[in-house]
Amino acid sequence: MDIEIIFEPDIPPDQLAELAVTAENYGIRALWASNFWAHWDGFISLVQAAQVTEKIELGVLAISPFEMHPVKIANAIISLNEISQGRSMVAIGGGGGLLRVMGKESDPAKLRIVRAVREAIEIVQGAASGEFNQPYKGELYEFDRPHHYKWVKHRPARVFACATEPQMLRMAGRVADSLQMSDVALPMLDAAMENIQAGLARREAPATDFRIGNFWAWHIKEDREASYYEARRELVFRGSLLPPYSLSHFLEPDDEKMVIDNWQSFAKAFWTRSGKIENVPGKIVTHLVNELSSAGDWSDIDREIERLKKFEAAGLTDISIRLFDDPVAGLKIIGERVVPAFS
């Protein structure tokens, strides 16, 4: 299993470039730039990194066809891919919180998110191939011109699907070049892999180097309390705490209901930066932190490496470690302790 890194979206491009060089020197496979609605543009922020690195893959995570038409996603990732000489990736998903910011309908069924993401992937794949394509006529999106990006000179950009729920996972296995899951904890992984394999079995042609990654929050620090503070602060964004919720893997029904009923307490812990989750017993909060992320001090690193090895044994090709505060220190720990364990 290879190690990938995801940084906070507020890191300026020049600092991101420095981190990319360090990550490449550690042997990290890929660096993802987070695409948030109020921060650095994911594509632009990676240009400097592309110019100062040679091997590390560079990706934008994640972008939605509801925020940018697939034709423009294609143009953006092809441009970055040519600058990086064939080392770029883009992960396409439904949009999540961005849809609410844009005032759009957020019901996946009404939006037909699976169809939208599939069509976006197909449009971007066709354009990024560098080959001649007839017009694309989808149910939701069109590329209403014959198109041939003759300026594509390098390996085509890799087009990921962001997928965690069953239908999206099956679609990703069937259509995408690779896929990126989010916060899939070990008790959830076998079912996810079954859906991925079902999709892969329906591909028109066998996949070439199909990557299966999983976003994983990493809070390990020298100071244990600082680690758990950060983990509590960010807990509201772990996938199991977001609709349609998957807390039944970790909590009894009454505790699960209590957590969902007090979701705003988790949100408040983030936006106040307090890390204090009201109305939920600390024991339950700590349990969720331990199940849904890696937290603790340096003495816990070996334990967390064992967890990551279980991810590998279950079929992941990549673990995408999300760093938060103090990315330089976090990257150092990953490079010196985690990467060697998977060499």
Coordinates of C-alpha atoms in Angstrom, one line a residue:
M1 CA 0.0 0.0 0.0
D2 CA 1.3 3.5 -0.9
I3 CA 1.0 6.6 1.2
E4 CA -0.6 9.8 0.0
I5 CA -1.0 13.1 1.7
I6 CA -3.8 15.6 1.9
F7 CA -3.2 19.1 3.3
E8 CA -5.4 21.8 4.6
P9 CA -6.8 24.0 1.8
D10 CA -5.4 27.3 3.2
I11 CA -1.8 26.5 2.4
P12 CA -0.4 29.0 -0.1
P13 CA 1.0 27.5 -3.4
D14 CA 4.6 28.3 -2.6
Q15 CA 4.4 26.5 0.8
L16 CA 2.5 23.6 -0.8
A17 CA 5.4 23.3 -3.4
E18 CA 7.9 23.1 -0.5
L19 CA 5.8 20.4 1.2
A20 CA 5.5 18.5 -2.1
V21 CA 9.3 18.4 -2.5
T22 CA 9.6 17.1 1.1
A23 CA 6.9 14.5 0.5
E24 CA 8.5 13.4 -2.7
N25 CA 11.8 12.9 -1.0
Y26 CA 10.1 10.7 1.6
G27 CA 8.7 8.5 -1.1
I28 CA 5.1 9.5 -0.7
R29 CA 3.2 8.5 -3.8
A30 CA 0.8 11.4 -4.2
L31 CA -0.2 14.8 -2.8
W32 CA -3.8 16.0 -3.0
A33 CA -4.8 19.6 -2.8
S34 CA -8.2 20.0 -1.0
N35 CA -10.7 21.8 -3.1
F36 CA -12.9 23.9 -0.7
W37 CA -15.2 26.7 -1.6
A38 CA -13.4 29.6 0.2
H39 CA -9.7 28.7 -0.2
W40 CA -7.0 28.4 -2.8
D41 CA -8.2 26.9 -6.1
G42 CA -7.1 23.3 -6.2
F43 CA -5.7 23.3 -9.7
I44 CA -3.8 26.6 -9.5
S45 CA -2.4 25.8 -6.1
L46 CA -0.6 22.7 -7.5
V47 CA 1.2 24.5 -10.4
Q48 CA 4.2 25.5 -8.4
A49 CA 4.4 22.0 -6.9
A50 CA 4.3 20.5 -10.4
Q51 CA 7.3 22.7 -11.5
V52 CA 9.6 21.7 -8.6
T53 CA 8.9 18.0 -8.4
E54 CA 9.6 15.0 -10.7
K55 CA 7.8 11.9 -9.5
I56 CA 5.1 12.6 -7.0
E57 CA 1.5 12.6 -8.4
L58 CA -0.5 15.7 -7.8
G59 CA -4.3 15.7 -7.5
V60 CA -7.3 17.9 -6.9
L61 CA -9.7 16.5 -4.3
A62 CA -12.6 16.8 -4.8
I63 CA -14.5 18.7 -7.5
S64 CA -18.1 18.4 -8.5
P65 CA -19.8 18.8 -11.9
F66 CA -22.4 21.0 -10.0
E67 CA -19.7 23.6 -9.4
M68 CA -17.7 23.3 -12.7
H69 CA -18.9 21.9 -15.9
P70 CA -17.1 18.7 -16.9
V71 CA -15.7 20.3 -20.0
K72 CA -13.9 22.9 -17.8
I73 CA -12.8 20.2 -15.3
A74 CA -11.2 18.5 -18.3
N75 CA -9.5 21.6 -19.5
A76 CA -8.1 22.4 -16.0
I77 CA -6.8 18.9 -15.2
I78 CA -5.3 18.5 -18.7
S79 CA -3.5 21.8 -18.3
L80 CA -2.1 20.7 -14.9
N81 CA -1.2 17.3 -16.3
E82 CA 0.9 18.8 -19.1
I83 CA 2.6 21.2 -16.7
S84 CA 3.5 18.2 -14.4
Q85 CA 4.5 16.0 -17.4
G86 CA 1.8 13.4 -16.8
R87 CA 1.6 13.3 -13.0
S88 CA -1.9 14.7 -12.3
M89 CA -5.1 13.4 -11.0
V90 CA -8.6 14.7 -10.3
A91 CA -11.2 13.3 -8.0
I92 CA -14.8 14.0 -9.0
G93 CA -17.6 13.8 -6.5
G94 CA -21.1 15.0 -5.7
G95 CA -20.2 18.2 -4.0
G96 CA -21.2 17.8 -0.4
G97 CA -21.3 21.0 1.6
L98 CA -20.5 23.0 -1.5
L99 CA -24.0 22.4 -2.8
R100 CA -25.5 24.1 0.3
V101 CA -23.1 27.1 -0.1
M102 CA -24.2 27.5 -3.7
G103 CA -27.9 27.3 -2.6
K104 CA -28.4 24.1 -4.6
E105 CA -30.6 21.1 -3.9
S106 CA -28.7 18.6 -1.7
D107 CA -30.8 15.5 -2.1
P108 CA -28.6 13.0 -3.9
A109 CA -31.6 11.3 -5.5
K110 CA -33.1 14.5 -6.9
L111 CA -29.7 15.7 -8.2
R112 CA -29.0 12.2 -9.7
I113 CA -25.5 12.5 -8.2
V114 CA -24.4 9.0 -9.4
R115 CA -25.4 9.8 -13.0
A116 CA -23.9 13.3 -12.8
V117 CA -20.5 12.0 -11.5
R118 CA -20.5 9.2 -14.0
E119 CA -21.1 11.5 -16.9
A120 CA -18.5 14.0 -15.7
I121 CA -15.9 11.2 -15.4
E122 CA -16.6 10.0 -18.9
I123 CA -16.3 13.5 -20.4
V124 CA -13.0 14.2 -18.6
Q125 CA -11.6 10.8 -19.5
G126 CA -12.4 11.3 -23.2
A127 CA -10.9 14.7 -23.3
A128 CA -7.8 13.7 -21.3
S129 CA -7.1 10.7 -23.5
G130 CA -5.6 13.0 -26.2
E131 CA -7.6 11.0 -28.7
F132 CA -10.4 12.1 -31.1
N133 CA -13.9 12.0 -29.5
Q134 CA -17.3 12.4 -31.0
P135 CA -19.8 14.7 -29.1
Y136 CA -20.9 13.4 -25.8
K137 CA -24.6 13.4 -25.2
G138 CA -25.4 12.5 -21.6
E139 CA -28.6 12.8 -19.7
L140 CA -27.3 15.6 -17.6
Y141 CA -24.2 16.9 -19.3
E142 CA -23.1 17.4 -22.9
F143 CA -19.9 18.1 -24.8
D144 CA -21.6 19.2 -27.9
R145 CA -18.6 19.3 -30.3
P146 CA -16.2 16.7 -31.7
H147 CA -13.1 17.2 -29.7
H148 CA -9.4 16.3 -29.9
Y149 CA -7.0 17.8 -27.4
K150 CA -3.9 17.5 -29.6
W151 CA -1.7 19.3 -27.1
V152 CA -1.9 16.3 -24.7
K153 CA 1.6 14.9 -24.9
H154 CA 2.0 13.0 -21.6
R155 CA 0.3 10.1 -19.9
P156 CA -3.4 11.0 -19.5
A157 CA -4.5 12.5 -16.2
R158 CA -6.0 9.9 -13.9
V159 CA -9.7 10.5 -13.2
F160 CA -10.9 9.3 -9.8
A161 CA -14.4 9.0 -8.5
C162 CA -15.1 10.1 -5.0
A163 CA -17.2 7.3 -3.7
T164 CA -18.2 5.9 -0.3
E165 CA -21.9 4.7 -0.6
P166 CA -22.7 1.4 -2.4
Q167 CA -24.1 2.7 -5.7
M168 CA -21.3 5.2 -6.1
L169 CA -18.7 2.5 -5.4
R170 CA -20.2 0.2 -8.0
M171 CA -20.3 3.0 -10.5
A172 CA -16.7 4.0 -9.7
G173 CA -15.4 0.4 -10.2
R174 CA -17.2 0.2 -13.5
V175 CA -16.3 3.6 -15.0
A176 CA -13.5 5.6 -13.2
D177 CA -9.8 5.2 -13.6
S178 CA -9.5 4.8 -9.8
L179 CA -11.5 5.8 -6.7
Q180 CA -11.1 7.7 -3.5
M181 CA -13.2 6.7 -0.5
S182 CA -13.6 8.9 2.6
D183 CA -13.4 7.9 6.2
V184 CA -14.2 4.3 5.6
A185 CA -13.3 2.7 8.9
L186 CA -12.2 -1.0 9.2
P187 CA -15.7 -2.3 10.1
M188 CA -17.1 -0.8 6.9
L189 CA -14.3 -1.8 4.5
D190 CA -15.3 -5.4 3.5
A191 CA -18.8 -4.2 2.3
A192 CA -17.2 -1.3 0.4
M193 CA -14.7 -3.7 -1.3
E194 CA -17.5 -6.0 -2.3
N195 CA -19.3 -3.1 -4.1
I196 CA -16.0 -2.0 -5.8
Q197 CA -15.4 -5.5 -7.0
A198 CA -18.9 -5.8 -8.3
G199 CA -18.3 -2.6 -10.4
L200 CA -14.9 -3.8 -11.6
A201 CA -16.5 -7.0 -12.8
R202 CA -18.8 -5.0 -15.1
R203 CA -16.1 -2.9 -16.9
E204 CA -16.0 -2.9 -20.6
A205 CA -12.3 -3.4 -20.5
P206 CA -10.0 -4.5 -17.6
A207 CA -8.8 -1.7 -15.4
T208 CA -5.1 -0.7 -15.7
D209 CA -3.6 0.1 -12.3
F210 CA -6.9 0.8 -10.6
R211 CA -6.1 2.6 -7.4
I212 CA -8.4 2.2 -4.3
G213 CA -7.7 4.9 -1.8
N214 CA -9.3 6.0 1.5
F215 CA -9.1 9.5 3.1
W216 CA -8.0 9.0 6.7
A217 CA -7.7 11.7 9.3
W218 CA -4.4 11.7 11.1
H219 CA -4.0 13.7 14.4
I220 CA -0.9 12.0 15.9
K221 CA 1.3 14.6 17.7
E222 CA 4.0 14.8 20.3
D223 CA 1.4 16.2 22.7
R224 CA -1.4 13.7 23.3
E225 CA -3.9 16.3 24.5
A226 CA -3.2 18.5 21.5
S227 CA -3.9 15.5 19.3
Y228 CA -7.3 14.7 20.8
Y229 CA -8.3 18.4 20.9
E230 CA -7.7 18.5 17.1
A231 CA -9.5 15.2 16.6
R232 CA -12.5 16.4 18.6
R233 CA -12.6 19.7 16.7
E234 CA -12.6 18.0 13.3
L235 CA -14.9 15.0 14.3
V236 CA -18.0 16.6 12.7
F237 CA -16.5 16.0 9.3
R238 CA -15.8 12.3 9.6
G239 CA -17.9 10.5 7.1
S240 CA -19.8 8.4 9.7
L241 CA -21.2 11.6 11.3
L242 CA -22.6 12.9 8.0
P243 CA -25.8 11.8 6.4
P244 CA -26.8 9.0 5.7
Y245 CA -24.7 8.3 8.9
S246 CA -22.9 5.0 9.5
L247 CA -22.5 5.1 13.3
S248 CA -24.2 1.7 13.9
H249 CA -20.8 0.1 13.3
F250 CA -19.5 1.8 16.4
L251 CA -22.3 2.7 18.8
E252 CA -25.4 1.1 20.4
P253 CA -28.7 2.4 19.0
D254 CA -29.4 4.8 21.9
D255 CA -25.9 6.3 21.8
E256 CA -26.2 6.6 18.0
K257 CA -29.4 8.5 18.3
M258 CA -27.9 10.8 21.0
V259 CA -24.9 11.6 18.7
I260 CA -27.1 12.4 15.7
D261 CA -29.5 14.4 17.8
N262 CA -26.6 16.5 19.0
W263 CA -24.9 16.9 15.7
Q264 CA -24.9 20.7 16.2
S265 CA -22.6 20.2 19.2
F266 CA -20.0 18.6 17.0
A267 CA -20.4 21.4 14.5
K268 CA -20.0 24.0 17.3
A269 CA -16.8 22.3 18.4
F270 CA -15.4 23.0 15.0
W271 CA -16.6 26.6 14.2
T272 CA -15.7 27.9 17.7
R273 CA -12.4 26.0 17.5
S274 CA -13.0 24.9 21.1
G275 CA -12.9 21.1 20.4
K276 CA -15.5 20.9 23.2
I277 CA -18.5 18.7 22.3
E278 CA -21.5 19.5 24.5
N279 CA -24.3 17.1 25.5
V280 CA -22.4 14.0 24.5
P281 CA -20.4 12.0 27.2
G282 CA -16.6 12.3 26.8
K283 CA -16.3 8.5 26.7
I284 CA -18.4 8.3 23.6
V285 CA -16.6 11.2 21.9
T286 CA -13.2 9.6 22.6
H287 CA -14.5 6.2 21.3
L288 CA -15.6 7.9 18.0
V289 CA -12.3 9.7 17.7
N290 CA -10.4 6.3 18.1
E291 CA -12.7 4.5 15.6
L292 CA -12.8 7.2 12.9
S293 CA -9.3 8.6 13.0
S294 CA -5.7 8.2 14.2
A295 CA -5.1 10.2 17.4
G296 CA -2.6 10.0 20.2
D297 CA 1.1 10.7 20.8
W298 CA 4.2 9.2 19.3
S299 CA 3.9 6.1 21.4
D300 CA 0.7 5.3 19.5
I301 CA 2.3 5.4 16.0
D302 CA 3.0 1.6 15.9
R303 CA -0.6 0.9 16.8
E304 CA -1.8 3.1 14.0
I305 CA 0.6 1.5 11.5
E306 CA -1.0 -1.8 12.4
R307 CA -4.4 -0.3 11.7
L308 CA -3.1 0.9 8.3
K309 CA -1.8 -2.6 7.5
K310 CA -5.3 -4.0 8.1
F311 CA -6.5 -1.5 5.5
E312 CA -3.9 -2.8 3.1
A313 CA -4.8 -6.4 3.8
A314 CA -8.5 -5.6 3.0
G315 CA -7.5 -4.4 -0.5
L316 CA -6.6 -0.7 -0.3
T317 CA -3.8 0.3 -2.7
D318 CA -3.4 3.7 -1.1
I319 CA -4.1 5.4 2.2
S320 CA -4.6 9.2 1.8
I321 CA -3.5 10.7 5.1
R322 CA -5.2 14.0 5.9
L323 CA -3.0 16.3 8.0
F324 CA -4.4 19.3 9.9
D325 CA -2.5 21.7 12.2
D326 CA 1.3 22.0 11.7
P327 CA 1.7 20.1 8.4
V328 CA 5.5 20.2 8.5
A329 CA 5.6 18.2 11.7
G330 CA 2.9 15.9 10.6
L331 CA 4.6 15.2 7.3
K332 CA 7.9 14.5 9.1
I333 CA 6.2 11.8 11.2
I334 CA 4.5 10.2 8.2
G335 CA 7.7 10.3 6.2
E336 CA 10.0 9.0 8.9
R337 CA 7.7 6.5 10.6
V338 CA 4.8 5.5 8.4
V339 CA 6.2 5.4 4.9
P340 CA 9.1 3.0 5.8
A341 CA 6.6 0.5 7.3
F342 CA 5.1 0.1 3.8
S343 CA 8.3 0.2 1.7

